[in-house]
Every structure is written in structure tokens, then in C-alpha cells.
Amino acid sequence: MVNKETNKMTNPTDGSQWNKRPSLLTSANNFGKIRLAMRTLGQWNTNPRFRENLICPIPTTAIPRAYVIKKNDLHQEVSRVDLEEVIKTECAHSLQNNRMANSNVNACRQPVCGNSFSINDANLHHNTLSPTLKNANMKQQQCSMKDPRMAVADTVMQNSVASFEYGKDDVYSSQSLWLTCSNESPSYTEEGTNSRGQSVENSEDNSHYDDDRTSGVDDGNKEYLYFIRTASQSQQLRLSRSSNSNGSYIKATTGESSDLPWFVEYCRMLERSPTHSDDGLEMSPFEPDSQSKRSSNHNWVYWSSVELITNGYSNGDPPSRRDGDNQDYRYSVRRSLQVAQLQQPRWSHSSSSSGLYRNDTEDEISELPWFVKFCRNLDSSPVSSDAIWGIICSTSSDSYGTAPEQTSVGLMSRSSGKVLPIETLSSTTVPELEMGDVIFKRNAANERIVLGEGVFGYVCLATLSDIDEDKEVVVKEFTDESTDIDEVLHEARILLHLEETNVVPKCFGVMPKQVEPSGVALVQECIGNGMTLQRLLRINPPAITHADWLDIAYQLAMGLDQIHKKFVLLNDIKIDNVLIDYGSQGLKVKFIDMGYATFKEPFIFDGPPEDMEPYVYLAPEVRQCGYTSTKSDVYSLGYVFHDMIRKVGCVRLSAVSELCKLRRPEDRPTTKTLIDLISVML
Ligand SMILES: Nc1ncnc2c1ncn2[C@@H]1O[C@H](COP(=O)(O)OP(=O)(O)OP(=O)(O)O)[C@@H](O)[C@H]1O
């Protein structure tokens, strides 16, 4: 639905238009992002307001006594001394109150399985808790305990307290994680209760915090302060603040500062996290020079830093559903080169948000919902996958928290630590065909045979002169002046990139258009005389049995799975963008129209959300101008199944279709699950 005259998307209902491509994404020049990040690093150093925002202005009254760090101190950066003070205080308390030094964090790393985890187990050692944690623990018990993570959370706290030791040589000998929530009570409750376990009837009083839902609706001001103290002599500080709010929740949740579910997940993952494990991101190619070493027994020596610039796309869930414009995420992992003095501040930043919330979120610093996902799906996160846009590597001789003195910019391979070029498809060569390479097929009236048309122009049947004459191709000619050649090339490159999947038409290249105005036309393999799934469903030929329809569904799921494995999102799956070839070799399914497809990045339709509503086949988060994702493609595929049910009564697909169309992306099945589900019906 792209009007090539204006290169805008057209709303099918009122004809209004909006930009086809999201301005931020198309202009998302990676180096621009890197520059932005560098500028921000500069601000970190010089701009007190920036620091103030970053350093979590939690009212000190909300921080449990043992963890109070004065706001002023925070503003001057949390120094090692501050942290050590906190640790000492806590350790002293811990040692006084318990002797369970052998506990470790295994409990918190156990997979959470159903509701079978018994909170009572975790409560066995209740007496070993510090008053703060005891208090929190008791409050937790008052909350709904349906979520097993609560139980695990409880265990994390207990084990942490129990096993943390402060050794005589200033060595933290614990192998445990230490958890501090700055909130007086970590809260996680089921919908309908608030953090005190009271039932909540209207959203105004809904002060509970649900990490999952928050990933879709950032339902209030939340401020977070976490300390993670890990194995010998490492410390990690995470500060995160989210000021994004959703109207009625602002009041209710101001000051809420815990995110226990997130934290638990984080702890469970820590072993594999880039901040902790060796196969993470510690491999900066930039060796700090010897000048920068500041050697002393217990002071920081130097650290190198790796900063990830990503759009959040991780071949999985979107960063968040409602906060559509938030695209700048920065993750800084600083790793000391002297292991014994390791410290890792970590922050994330998202710089803008969509429509309604823009004013509220101008200064938004963290993107916690995304971070929740990040931690949960660490294996598939940008940090550990190939979906990395850019990395800033820097070294500094300075101690914790200050901006790097030397900064270098480059992309870095996760495994080799080598600087890499930014990965896009732009280097894929698209073959150029000459006019004479293509012979248009003509009808009895000597007119070109048009297989399909759209606002873009025509799709004509042809053959290529240098290949088997019977092998038909189609020439997609973009007939309006505003055709952006880059977009045609993008479509060609996506097709070429996906060629080996065999679920898209083969792309033969581009050629000069034969119709005015000049430009390029896309030449691709002709599939089944242009029979779309939409037309096939309308005709519903008797020869196509229910088993055939299921086979089509299966092929679609398989195809999408392969496409996603090639880091491509289709972003526009619908029944008229699926071609069916039912020739001698049986039914073959192909996806067409790569106009919105993206490689290693999501897409945002940047029209006003209300204008997106008619596009019912797009996932709700996409219609609300959030990022597309593998799960939004799954949603659209579910809508294709929905159409198959409606039009040809393929009711066996009902459950699968409903699953795909679940509101929350994280609840939708993966393509792999889809394949499994459909294959049992075949
Ligand atoms: N490879 C192909 N083989 C056979 N027919 C094709 C092929 N590609 C496209 N067509 C035919 O051309 C029609 C339009 O093509 P396509 O879907 O790529 O255009 P479009 O950009 O989606 O148009 P619109 O934006 O208006 O939906 C298809 O519905 C199909 O009938």
C-alpha cells in the first residue's frame, strides 16, 4: 500500500498517508548512533544533569537503612569506597546473623519450573535474614505467590545473605550473589493485587509491578537501584531508572523501586552474562596502554570498556511494545583488566518514546522492560548474537564511573574481538540485466501479460533470453516517478539473501524499466502464475483438500522459520503476499513482496496508531507503532491461518492461529513451536 508518488503508506480507510519507512530507522546510520553514544559519554563526564538522571534519584527514605547511599554521593559517582562501606555493613550484619557460609547461588540458578517450587523451603532460614530482607520477605509472603519467580527470588535473597562473607584480607570470599533492592519491599503480584497483596479494582491504585506486562505497558514511574556482588572481589552496580509513565499509574507507582523478577532473572543468568562470563564481551581489542595503569594493592588499576549500540533487535522479542520510538539502547560493560578489582557499571538508555508519552519520557534513562528481555534471553540477545549494530570500545585509566579518556569506535566480533564492518545487505551485489535480456510475453492482442498490479506498478510475465525459454520470470515494474531505486535494490538484496531458503522467488536482478519514467525493474522467478493465497482461498478449488490447507500452513511456518534464521523479518505477511504454486510437484508456498522486510533490524510503521488500526493482520504492538519482531511476523502468520479458517473452514488451525495472535509477543509461539504444533496435525 505504498503510493509511489509520495512514497507514503496509504491508509486503506481514509486515504491519508504517512511515510512508508520510519524516519529513524531509515536514517539510522550506525555511525550516527555511535556518535550519539559518544556524545552521551561526554555528557556523562561533564553534565551534572545527565548524571542526576542516570544516578537514580531515589528518595533516600525508600532505601533500606543498610543500603543508604546519599544522593550527593551518587552524584559524585558511586565510588569504590561507598560500595565497600555498604558491603562491609551488610557483611558484618550477615556474619552476625547467620553462619551459612557454604550456601551458594545454585538455588537461584535452578530453572523455574511451574508452581512446584515451595516457598516454605525458602523460608526455612528466615531467621538468618537481615531485618530489611526479613521485612521484604514477609511482605513477599503477603503477596500472591502464584508466580514461582517469587519463590526463587526469595531464595536468592536468603542464599545471598547466608553466604556472603567478608574475609580478613579484604577479599570477598563468597561465591554468592548479593541482592539489594532499594525498595522497601520487592513486589511482584498477580494482576488484581497490589504489592501489599490487597486487591486492586481500578488501575489507579494498581501499584504492583509485573515485569512482563511492563514490557508492553510501562505502567509507571519506577526507580531502581541494584547491587550485585558476585564472586571473589567483583562488584557490579546496576542503576536503572524509568520515568516513562502511563497516565493513571504515575501517582500510584512513584517511588516504587524494586524489580525483583528482573533481578532474579538477572542473577540466574549472571554466569552467562557479558558482565561476568568469559564468553561475554570482555574482549576489547583496545589494550590500555601502560601509562594508564594505576597500580596499587586495592585500587582500581584500569579498565577497558565495551559499549554496545543496538536497536534492541535480537531475533526475538521487541525491546518494548508501547514505547515505539525508543531505539537507542546503550549497554556499557566495563571490565577491569585486573580481575581482583573488577567492577562493572552497567546502564542502558533509551532516548525517546512514542506519541502520547513523549513529554513524559524526554529524560527517560532506562529501558527496563527491554532489559528484562535482554537478561532473560541472553543467549539470543544482541550481546551474544550477531545482531549487533555497533560497539564502542574504550579504555580509561580512570576509576569507576568516569568517562573513558580514550575512545575508539568500531564493531567488534564477539568471538574474536576483531573489529568488524557493520553488517548490512548493502554490499550484496544485485545482477544488472540489459533490456535485451528480457523478453516480455504477450497475449493475442500483443499486449504484455500482466500477472498482478498494485500501487507500485505492474508485474509482467516474461522469459530471460539466456536461460531455458520455458522458464518464466516476472518483471516488477515500478511505474511512478517517486520510486526509490534503493528500495527496489533492498527488495532484490533481501530476495538474494533468502534465496537458499527456497521460500521466496529467486531474484535474477534488476534491469532498466521499459516504461517511463526511467528507473529499475525487479526480475524474479515466476511462481504459479501469480496465484496468491488470497485468490486461492476465494476460489477454494475442490481439488485442494483439508490436508492440503494444513500442508500450506506447515510450509508457511517452516518458511518463516528459515527466513528468521537468516535474520530477516518480513513485516508484511498477509494472504496476498503468499504465492501458491500447485503444479506437478504438488503445492509449493512462497513469500513475496519484500518491500518492508528488514535485515537485522526491526521496522516501525510510523503512522499515527489510530491510522494503523485497519491493518488487522499486523500485530497489535506494530499497529501501535512499536517494533516489528519475529513474534510480530508470527502474529501475522496467525492471521493468515485465521483467514484460512474463515474462508475454507480449516478449523484444525484454530488453536494455532489463536496462539499466534496472542496480544503479548512473548506469549506467542516461536516458529519452531509452530512447526511442531502443525506437524502433528499432518
Ligand atoms: N514472483 C512472482 N511470481 C508470480 N506473480 C507474482 C510474483 N510477484 C508478484 N506477483 C504478482 O504480482 C502481484 C503484486 O506483487 P507484489 O505483491 O510483489 O506487489 P506489492 O508491492 O505487494 O503491491 P501492493 O503493495 O499493492 O500490495 C502479486 O499479488 C502477484 O499476483
XYZ file of C-alpha atoms and ligand atoms in Angstrom:
713
model
C 0.000 0.000 0.000
C 2.707 2.361 -0.913
C 1.910 5.289 -3.066
C 4.986 5.688 -5.123
C 4.164 9.244 -5.980
C 4.627 10.251 -2.452
C 6.404 7.213 -1.143
C 3.913 7.175 1.657
C 1.791 4.460 3.060
C -1.842 4.925 2.379
C -4.460 4.247 4.946
C -6.997 1.978 3.270
C -9.910 3.605 5.006
C -9.429 7.308 4.585
C -6.665 7.555 2.043
C -4.468 9.587 4.339
C -0.792 8.969 4.021
C 2.233 8.646 6.102
C 5.834 7.925 5.486
C 6.395 4.436 4.351
C 9.628 3.986 6.163
C 10.295 5.053 9.683
C 12.392 8.092 9.570
C 14.526 7.000 12.464
C 15.216 3.625 11.053
C 15.960 4.638 7.520
C 18.138 7.409 8.699
C 19.528 5.106 11.321
C 23.026 5.481 10.341
C 25.066 3.376 12.635
C 27.779 5.888 12.900
C 25.156 8.411 13.861
C 24.238 6.172 16.713
C 27.794 5.768 17.693
C 28.294 9.490 17.605
C 25.228 9.894 19.747
C 26.603 7.455 22.240
C 29.927 9.171 22.289
C 28.266 12.459 22.874
C 26.453 10.905 25.744
C 29.613 9.535 27.168
C 30.879 13.074 27.094
C 27.810 14.214 28.951
C 28.380 11.558 31.492
C 31.583 13.220 32.317
C 30.567 16.815 32.225
C 26.879 17.298 32.529
C 25.597 17.064 36.087
C 22.017 16.935 34.924
C 22.716 13.896 32.908
C 24.304 12.241 35.848
C 21.444 13.205 38.012
C 19.108 11.448 35.681
C 21.239 8.441 35.422
C 22.032 8.091 39.020
C 18.672 7.139 40.139
C 17.240 9.890 42.322
C 15.530 7.540 44.663
C 14.251 9.238 47.757
C 16.608 8.075 50.454
C 13.684 7.151 52.609
C 12.856 4.459 50.114
C 16.215 2.834 50.505
C 16.589 0.423 53.356
C 18.830 1.634 56.100
C 21.685 -0.644 55.365
C 21.914 0.442 51.805
C 21.558 4.142 52.075
C 23.938 5.926 49.862
C 23.374 9.599 49.944
C 22.152 11.116 46.792
C 25.037 13.529 46.826
C 27.457 10.690 46.887
C 25.756 9.183 43.956
C 26.123 12.405 42.108
C 29.805 12.290 42.637
C 29.765 8.800 41.213
C 29.459 5.846 43.466
C 32.996 5.270 44.414
C 34.515 2.028 45.421
C 34.639 3.255 48.966
C 30.916 3.815 49.017
C 30.320 0.365 47.760
C 32.732 -1.194 50.136
C 31.115 0.568 53.020
C 27.802 -0.854 52.063
C 29.245 -4.268 51.633
C 31.054 -4.153 54.950
C 27.961 -3.080 56.772
C 25.994 -5.833 55.240
C 28.630 -8.442 55.711
C 29.013 -7.604 59.319
C 25.324 -7.922 59.718
C 25.236 -11.087 57.747
C 28.002 -12.715 59.708
C 26.393 -11.804 62.941
C 23.133 -13.264 61.961
C 23.969 -16.356 60.116
C 26.709 -18.833 59.587
C 25.618 -20.418 56.435
C 28.736 -19.596 54.581
C 28.558 -22.592 52.362
C 25.403 -21.670 50.625
C 25.759 -20.724 47.086
C 23.699 -19.386 44.325
C 22.785 -22.617 42.714
C 19.312 -22.341 44.006
C 18.758 -19.160 42.182
C 20.105 -20.620 39.015
C 17.787 -23.534 39.044
C 15.282 -23.328 36.291
C 11.946 -22.107 37.423
C 9.595 -24.912 36.759
C 5.945 -24.366 37.194
C 4.472 -23.651 40.537
C 6.094 -26.573 42.212
C 8.737 -24.602 43.994
C 7.773 -24.361 47.582
C 8.140 -21.050 49.265
C 8.349 -22.853 52.544
C 11.729 -24.216 51.612
C 12.970 -20.771 51.072
C 11.513 -19.609 54.324
C 13.285 -22.194 56.375
C 16.109 -19.838 57.028
C 14.051 -16.854 57.670
C 15.859 -16.069 60.839
C 19.087 -15.580 59.032
C 17.803 -12.613 57.155
C 18.712 -9.077 57.937
C 15.774 -7.031 59.170
C 15.462 -5.375 55.834
C 15.313 -8.575 53.943
C 13.161 -10.170 56.584
C 10.776 -7.356 56.185
C 10.822 -7.736 52.462
C 10.440 -11.428 52.768
C 7.418 -11.116 54.962
C 5.884 -8.701 52.598
C 6.506 -11.053 49.788
C 4.628 -13.730 51.581
C 1.669 -11.473 51.844
C 1.656 -11.102 48.117
C 0.200 -13.585 45.792
C 2.655 -16.387 45.475
C 1.335 -17.799 42.280
C 4.354 -16.770 40.359
C 7.143 -19.222 41.022
C 9.668 -16.498 40.466
C 8.688 -15.056 43.764
C 9.844 -18.173 45.468
C 13.070 -18.151 43.581
C 13.525 -14.530 44.368
C 13.170 -15.299 47.981
C 15.820 -17.918 47.748
C 18.194 -15.613 46.032
C 17.949 -13.217 48.864
C 18.370 -15.820 51.503
C 21.292 -17.515 49.943
C 22.935 -14.255 49.349
C 22.659 -13.195 52.874
C 23.598 -16.541 54.147
C 26.733 -16.989 52.187
C 28.252 -13.624 51.892
C 31.449 -13.238 53.786
C 33.889 -10.514 54.283
C 37.285 -12.107 54.502
C 40.150 -10.874 56.572
C 42.239 -9.893 53.564
C 39.650 -7.610 52.177
C 38.668 -10.423 49.956
C 35.085 -11.190 49.427
C 35.227 -14.897 49.569
C 31.648 -15.550 48.824
C 30.596 -17.337 45.715
C 27.219 -15.895 46.080
C 25.212 -13.207 44.531
C 24.108 -10.428 46.662
C 20.890 -8.751 46.079
C 19.813 -5.398 47.202
C 16.573 -3.869 46.316
C 16.268 -0.252 47.009
C 12.598 -0.628 47.522
C 11.373 -1.421 50.954
C 9.604 -4.392 49.541
C 10.246 -6.230 46.355
C 6.909 -6.588 44.810
C 5.565 -8.934 42.307
C 1.953 -9.797 42.310
C -0.623 -11.180 40.070
C -2.890 -8.810 38.313
C -5.580 -7.659 40.610
C -3.461 -7.261 43.684
C -1.042 -4.589 44.583
C 2.346 -5.065 46.121
C 0.782 -5.349 49.532
C -1.440 -8.164 48.377
C -4.549 -6.038 48.513
C -6.929 -6.451 45.707
C -6.950 -3.649 43.241
C -10.085 -2.753 41.486
C -9.051 0.047 39.278
C -5.816 0.766 37.598
C -5.268 3.976 39.523
C -4.425 2.031 42.564
C -2.515 -0.561 40.708
C 0.877 -0.101 42.179
C 2.052 -3.583 41.605
C 4.750 -4.251 39.196
C 4.683 -7.007 36.692
C 7.771 -7.231 34.603
C 6.065 -8.954 31.752
C 3.283 -6.533 31.437
C 5.603 -3.676 31.898
C 7.405 -4.726 28.808
C 4.281 -3.789 26.967
C 2.926 -1.013 29.049
C 5.396 0.840 31.079
C 2.949 1.427 33.784
C 4.526 3.973 35.919
C 7.490 5.702 37.302
C 9.882 3.225 38.647
C 13.240 3.748 40.019
C 15.687 1.029 40.555
C 18.884 0.577 42.331
C 20.591 -2.739 42.351
C 23.782 -4.025 43.647
C 25.027 -7.312 42.523
C 28.010 -8.541 44.334
C 29.441 -11.621 42.898
C 32.279 -13.978 43.343
C 35.561 -13.019 44.754
C 36.164 -9.369 44.643
C 33.908 -8.459 41.884
C 31.283 -5.910 42.233
C 28.649 -4.817 39.992
C 26.410 -1.927 40.210
C 23.365 -1.510 38.150
C 21.450 1.662 38.181
C 18.367 1.928 36.254
C 15.579 4.365 36.228
C 12.483 4.508 34.206
C 10.381 7.564 34.188
C 8.069 6.590 31.446
C 4.544 6.536 32.633
C 1.155 5.654 31.539
C -1.298 8.199 32.800
C -3.107 6.795 35.719
C -0.195 4.854 37.053
C 2.075 7.778 37.653
C 0.902 8.504 41.139
C 0.475 5.010 42.281
C 3.916 3.886 41.353
C 6.116 6.853 42.038
C 8.888 5.698 44.236
C 8.450 2.078 43.539
C 11.912 0.864 43.118
C 12.133 -2.821 43.034
C 12.108 -5.110 40.152
C 12.675 -8.368 41.767
C 11.591 -10.572 38.924
C 14.045 -8.826 36.706
C 16.696 -9.154 39.263
C 16.124 -12.794 39.807
C 16.352 -13.435 36.146
C 19.459 -11.419 36.057
C 21.044 -13.377 38.824
C 20.172 -16.611 37.187
C 21.788 -15.518 34.020
C 24.754 -13.855 35.529
C 27.072 -16.693 34.892
C 26.475 -16.337 31.231
C 26.122 -12.618 31.143
C 28.545 -10.433 29.327
C 29.376 -8.721 32.549
C 30.501 -11.842 34.178
C 31.474 -14.670 31.936
C 34.444 -15.099 29.743
C 32.485 -15.708 26.644
C 30.839 -12.376 27.034
C 32.068 -9.099 25.871
C 35.237 -8.607 27.714
C 37.459 -8.865 24.705
C 38.207 -5.323 23.915
C 40.708 -5.096 21.113
C 41.985 -1.939 22.647
C 44.691 -2.697 25.106
C 45.059 0.011 27.659
C 48.483 1.477 27.412
C 50.857 1.010 30.246
C 50.630 4.668 31.177
C 47.092 4.179 32.236
C 47.879 1.599 34.826
C 47.469 2.873 38.259
C 48.789 0.059 40.257
C 48.227 -0.355 43.913
C 47.065 -3.162 46.061
C 43.430 -2.492 46.209
C 42.761 0.360 43.916
C 41.354 0.014 40.523
C 44.055 -0.389 38.040
C 42.451 0.256 34.746
C 39.556 -0.933 32.855
C 38.535 -1.255 29.311
C 35.050 -0.718 28.262
C 32.859 -2.107 25.624
C 29.775 -0.280 24.667
C 27.128 -1.886 22.625
C 24.949 0.123 20.367
C 21.949 -1.803 19.362
C 18.463 -1.172 18.270
C 17.370 -3.864 20.607
C 16.569 -6.330 17.901
C 17.666 -9.722 18.912
C 15.939 -12.008 16.513
C 13.351 -12.294 19.214
C 11.118 -10.051 21.121
C 10.988 -6.362 20.545
C 12.508 -4.098 23.117
C 9.118 -2.982 24.220
C 5.744 -2.801 22.706
C 4.377 0.547 23.583
C 7.447 2.613 23.573
C 7.672 2.568 19.863
C 10.322 5.147 19.212
C 12.787 4.030 21.774
C 15.550 2.846 19.624
C 18.737 3.904 21.161
C 19.982 1.444 23.630
C 23.347 1.512 25.058
C 24.901 -1.075 27.202
C 28.140 -0.415 28.742
C 30.164 -3.193 30.144
C 33.319 -2.133 31.759
C 35.650 -4.753 32.748
C 38.660 -4.305 34.803
C 41.702 -5.977 33.485
C 42.723 -6.797 36.964
C 40.264 -9.446 37.860
C 40.524 -8.914 41.531
C 39.369 -5.382 41.101
C 36.556 -5.987 38.778
C 33.696 -3.638 38.639
C 31.058 -3.332 36.093
C 28.693 -0.476 35.973
C 26.019 -1.011 33.511
C 23.372 1.221 32.203
C 21.004 1.426 29.401
C 19.482 4.365 27.797
C 16.575 4.911 25.558
C 16.129 8.340 24.309
C 12.680 8.817 23.104
C 9.271 7.359 23.102
C 6.199 7.459 21.066
C 3.309 9.860 20.759
C 1.330 10.073 23.890
C 4.238 9.616 26.186
C 6.760 11.779 24.505
C 6.593 14.582 27.009
C 6.765 12.312 29.954
C 9.707 10.437 28.704
C 12.038 13.040 27.371
C 14.540 12.286 30.037
C 13.950 8.644 30.208
C 17.119 6.875 31.005
C 16.446 3.252 31.227
C 14.520 0.784 29.270
C 13.920 -1.766 31.904
C 11.357 -3.812 30.067
C 13.794 -4.329 27.291
C 16.431 -5.114 29.787
C 14.251 -7.741 31.340
C 14.059 -9.410 27.999
C 17.688 -8.910 27.496
C 18.557 -10.706 30.638
C 16.042 -13.422 30.147
C 17.022 -14.241 26.636
C 20.618 -13.598 26.994
C 21.574 -16.222 24.519
C 19.557 -14.584 21.845
C 20.277 -11.069 22.897
C 22.178 -8.672 20.730
C 25.090 -9.057 23.028
C 25.507 -12.687 22.337
C 24.043 -12.901 18.887
C 25.158 -11.444 15.637
C 22.565 -8.749 15.748
C 24.940 -6.128 16.898
C 24.893 -2.759 15.333
C 27.921 -1.208 16.751
C 30.221 -1.176 19.642
C 32.229 1.494 21.219
C 35.377 0.280 22.758
C 37.233 2.483 25.051
C 39.882 2.394 27.641
C 40.476 4.570 30.556
C 42.959 4.942 33.267
C 40.391 6.424 35.500
C 38.468 4.746 38.218
C 34.911 3.694 38.228
C 32.214 5.744 36.708
C 34.037 8.386 34.795
C 34.112 8.736 31.095
C 36.798 6.988 29.161
C 39.785 9.104 28.350
C 40.449 7.491 25.055
C 37.681 6.308 22.917
C 37.817 4.293 19.802
C 34.924 3.290 17.707
C 34.444 0.092 15.883
C 32.444 -3.024 15.569
C 33.796 -5.970 17.331
C 33.341 -9.635 16.816
C 32.068 -11.323 19.884
C 34.229 -14.344 19.472
C 37.447 -12.985 18.077
C 37.459 -9.495 19.464
C 38.309 -8.237 15.998
C 36.877 -5.052 14.656
C 34.284 -5.852 12.041
C 32.450 -3.896 9.397
C 28.853 -3.099 10.189
C 26.753 -5.827 8.747
C 24.080 -4.888 6.259
C 22.997 -6.299 2.959
C 24.169 -3.259 1.068
C 27.290 -4.998 -0.090
C 25.268 -7.744 -1.785
C 25.697 -7.306 -5.500
C 22.476 -7.262 -7.428
C 22.937 -8.513 -11.004
C 22.141 -5.969 -13.674
C 20.205 -7.156 -16.669
C 20.034 -5.450 -20.037
C 16.781 -4.653 -21.791
C 17.560 -7.363 -24.319
C 17.905 -9.984 -21.607
C 14.190 -9.993 -21.008
C 11.515 -10.995 -23.488
C 8.044 -9.946 -22.359
C 5.305 -12.458 -23.030
C 2.350 -11.101 -24.922
C -1.278 -12.067 -25.359
C -3.223 -12.430 -28.586
C -3.656 -8.661 -28.726
C 0.109 -8.301 -28.482
C -0.177 -6.756 -25.037
C 2.131 -7.648 -22.244
C 0.684 -10.223 -19.896
C 0.161 -8.604 -16.516
C 0.078 -11.041 -13.607
C -0.531 -8.548 -10.890
C -0.626 -4.902 -10.138
C -0.565 -2.621 -7.197
C 0.031 0.994 -6.374
C 3.666 0.389 -7.258
C 3.016 -0.559 -10.891
C 2.803 -3.868 -12.736
C 4.102 -7.378 -12.576
C 4.511 -8.699 -16.121
C 5.252 -12.167 -17.385
C 8.465 -12.639 -19.350
C 11.290 -15.013 -20.115
C 15.016 -14.498 -19.936
C 16.793 -14.813 -23.213
C 19.820 -16.607 -21.847
C 18.015 -19.297 -19.942
C 15.606 -22.005 -20.880
C 12.841 -20.274 -22.801
C 10.145 -22.070 -20.929
C 11.399 -20.722 -17.637
C 9.105 -17.842 -16.910
C 10.078 -14.816 -14.902
C 8.162 -11.791 -13.737
C 9.253 -8.214 -14.130
C 8.034 -5.959 -11.359
C 7.979 -2.514 -12.880
C 7.611 0.405 -10.591
C 5.793 2.889 -12.690
C 5.625 6.027 -10.645
C 8.218 8.717 -10.518
C 8.904 8.571 -6.867
C 10.156 5.012 -6.922
C 13.201 4.908 -4.761
C 15.791 2.816 -6.520
C 17.340 1.965 -3.180
C 14.098 0.382 -2.101
C 13.992 -1.786 -5.201
C 17.590 -2.779 -4.601
C 16.756 -3.505 -0.972
C 13.975 -5.832 -2.063
C 16.336 -7.528 -4.515
C 19.007 -7.953 -1.855
C 16.587 -9.474 0.603
C 15.466 -11.936 -2.069
C 19.061 -12.794 -2.905
C 19.908 -13.180 0.763
C 16.960 -15.529 1.229
C 17.495 -17.491 -1.969
C 18.818 -20.587 -0.281
C 15.722 -20.866 1.872
C 13.730 -21.594 -1.255
C 10.660 -19.924 0.189
C 10.916 -16.709 -1.801
C 11.122 -16.281 -5.574
C 14.619 -16.413 -6.978
C 15.852 -12.960 -7.880
C 17.559 -12.602 -11.258
C 18.457 -8.972 -10.850
C 17.321 -5.534 -11.831
C 17.001 -4.038 -15.269
C 16.173 -0.650 -16.658
C 12.473 -0.085 -16.847
C 10.915 -0.090 -20.244
C 8.242 2.357 -19.282
C 8.725 5.961 -18.301
C 9.915 7.339 -16.012
C 13.234 5.633 -16.039
C 14.352 3.541 -13.143
C 14.825 -0.093 -12.365
C 12.525 -3.060 -12.545
C 12.938 -6.190 -10.492
C 13.206 -9.503 -12.288
C 12.298 -12.587 -10.315
C 11.217 -16.148 -10.742
C 7.583 -16.549 -11.704
C 5.636 -18.519 -9.132
C 2.489 -20.365 -10.081
C 1.127 -17.809 -12.492
C 0.855 -15.286 -9.720
C -1.769 -17.214 -7.756
C -1.916 -15.606 -4.346
C -3.184 -17.430 -1.282
C -5.906 -14.821 -1.146
C -7.173 -15.819 -4.588
C -6.812 -19.488 -3.879
C -8.881 -19.167 -0.718
C -11.525 -17.286 -2.662
C -11.704 -19.913 -5.377
C -11.315 -22.761 -2.903
C -10.776 -25.382 -5.597
C -12.310 -28.727 -4.687
C -9.023 -30.375 -5.568
C -7.453 -28.757 -2.541
C -8.248 -30.857 0.471
C -8.057 -30.001 4.152
C -4.808 -31.886 4.290
C -3.513 -29.581 1.547
C -4.500 -26.488 3.502
C -2.686 -27.855 6.520
C 0.310 -28.545 4.325
C 0.225 -24.909 3.219
C 0.132 -23.813 6.850
C 3.060 -26.098 7.627
C 5.116 -24.781 4.720
C 4.413 -21.227 5.788
C 5.643 -21.913 9.308
C 8.712 -23.721 8.001
C 9.397 -20.924 5.551
C 9.105 -18.224 8.142
C 11.386 -20.147 10.444
C 14.064 -20.274 7.766
C 13.628 -16.613 6.953
C 14.061 -15.651 10.589
C 17.129 -17.791 10.813
C 18.584 -15.599 8.118
C 17.884 -12.576 10.342
C 15.157 -11.267 8.097
C 11.804 -10.031 9.294
C 9.103 -9.937 6.630
C 6.955 -7.393 8.455
C 4.109 -7.662 5.952
C 2.808 -11.209 5.950
C -0.719 -11.467 4.616
C -2.633 -13.737 2.299
C -1.968 -11.571 -0.745
C 1.756 -11.727 -0.109
C 1.860 -15.500 -0.287
C 2.030 -17.204 -3.673
C 0.965 -20.770 -4.215
C 2.396 -22.876 -6.971
C 0.405 -26.010 -7.393
C 1.976 -27.672 -10.291
C 3.129 -31.165 -10.942
C 5.307 -31.152 -7.857
C 2.430 -30.510 -5.523
C 1.767 -27.383 -3.528
C 4.662 -25.022 -3.069
C 4.429 -21.892 -0.994
C 6.489 -18.700 -1.438
C 6.504 -15.401 0.364
C 6.596 -12.350 -1.894
C 6.848 -8.591 -1.526
C 9.929 -7.789 0.486
C 9.120 -4.067 0.471
C 9.001 -3.920 4.255
C 11.359 -6.743 5.016
C 14.335 -5.883 7.161
C 17.657 -7.498 7.813
C 18.949 -7.497 11.373
C 16.737 -4.658 12.360
C 13.118 -4.178 13.152
C 10.722 -1.968 11.322
C 8.362 0.649 12.611
C 5.319 1.867 10.820
C 5.387 5.430 11.852
C 1.836 6.431 11.101
C -0.373 7.517 13.968
C -1.559 4.400 15.814
C -5.196 5.128 15.040
C -4.392 5.058 11.308
C -2.759 1.688 11.715
C -5.842 0.092 13.218
C -7.272 -1.124 9.882
C -4.189 -3.255 9.343
C -5.575 -6.058 11.409
C -3.092 -8.584 10.134
C -0.289 -6.664 11.805
C 0.447 -7.402 15.435
C -1.108 -5.011 17.957
C 2.263 -3.721 19.091
C 3.146 -2.970 15.475
C -0.133 -1.168 14.935
C 0.722 0.875 17.971
C 3.892 1.851 16.206
C 6.157 -0.465 18.107
C 8.924 -2.514 16.652
C 8.285 -5.449 14.435
C 9.883 -8.686 15.542
C 9.900 -12.380 14.866
C 6.858 -12.510 17.095
C 5.015 -9.877 15.093
C 5.665 -11.963 11.990
C 4.241 -14.920 13.900
C 1.183 -12.842 14.694
C 0.645 -12.051 11.019
C 1.098 -15.682 10.133
C -1.574 -16.463 12.717
C -3.784 -14.025 10.889
C -3.143 -15.901 7.641
C -4.295 -19.055 9.424
C -7.279 -17.123 10.695
C -8.177 -16.286 7.077
C -7.787 -19.915 6.099
C -10.175 -20.916 8.861
C -12.674 -18.246 7.902
C -12.605 -18.819 4.182
C -12.194 -22.540 3.764
C -13.118 -23.803 7.210
C -9.722 -25.146 8.117
C -10.751 -25.282 11.766
C -7.939 -27.509 12.863
C -5.753 -24.468 12.684
C -7.901 -22.567 15.175
C -5.834 -23.168 18.273
C -2.570 -22.450 16.497
C -3.991 -19.292 14.995
C -5.197 -18.091 18.387
C -1.809 -18.759 19.930
C -0.064 -16.771 17.225
C -2.442 -13.907 17.759
C -1.927 -13.561 21.478
C -1.628 -9.959 22.497
C 1.731 -10.185 24.154
C 4.561 -11.045 21.787
C 6.285 -13.104 24.443
C 3.236 -15.350 24.722
C 3.191 -16.178 21.041
C 4.883 -19.358 19.936
C 8.201 -19.376 18.186
C 8.272 -20.580 14.625
C 9.837 -23.785 15.867
C 6.916 -24.429 18.187
C 4.549 -23.584 15.368
C 6.171 -26.167 13.162
C 5.839 -28.755 15.917
C 2.222 -27.876 16.517
C 1.221 -28.059 12.891
C 3.273 -31.115 12.071
C 1.265 -33.235 14.488
C -1.868 -32.362 12.520
C -0.461 -33.507 9.203
N 7.323 -13.806 -8.309
C 6.078 -13.683 -8.718
N 5.515 -14.624 -9.495
C 4.270 -14.518 -9.925
N 3.486 -13.481 -9.641
C 3.963 -12.510 -8.877
C 5.280 -12.549 -8.379
N 5.498 -11.446 -7.660
C 4.352 -10.753 -7.700
N 3.434 -11.367 -8.414
C 2.068 -10.920 -8.686
O 2.026 -9.510 -8.614
C 1.170 -9.082 -7.557
C 1.746 -7.862 -6.848
O 3.067 -8.150 -6.451
P 3.645 -7.714 -5.053
O 2.790 -8.314 -4.001
O 5.083 -8.008 -5.021
O 3.411 -6.191 -5.116
P 3.124 -5.219 -3.887
O 4.261 -4.333 -3.760
O 2.733 -6.053 -2.735
O 1.855 -4.489 -4.287
P 0.924 -3.807 -3.185
O 1.858 -3.002 -2.344
O -0.034 -3.033 -3.969
O 0.290 -4.962 -2.420
C 1.044 -10.278 -6.662
O -0.175 -10.282 -5.981
C 1.140 -11.456 -7.617
O -0.119 -11.726 -8.192
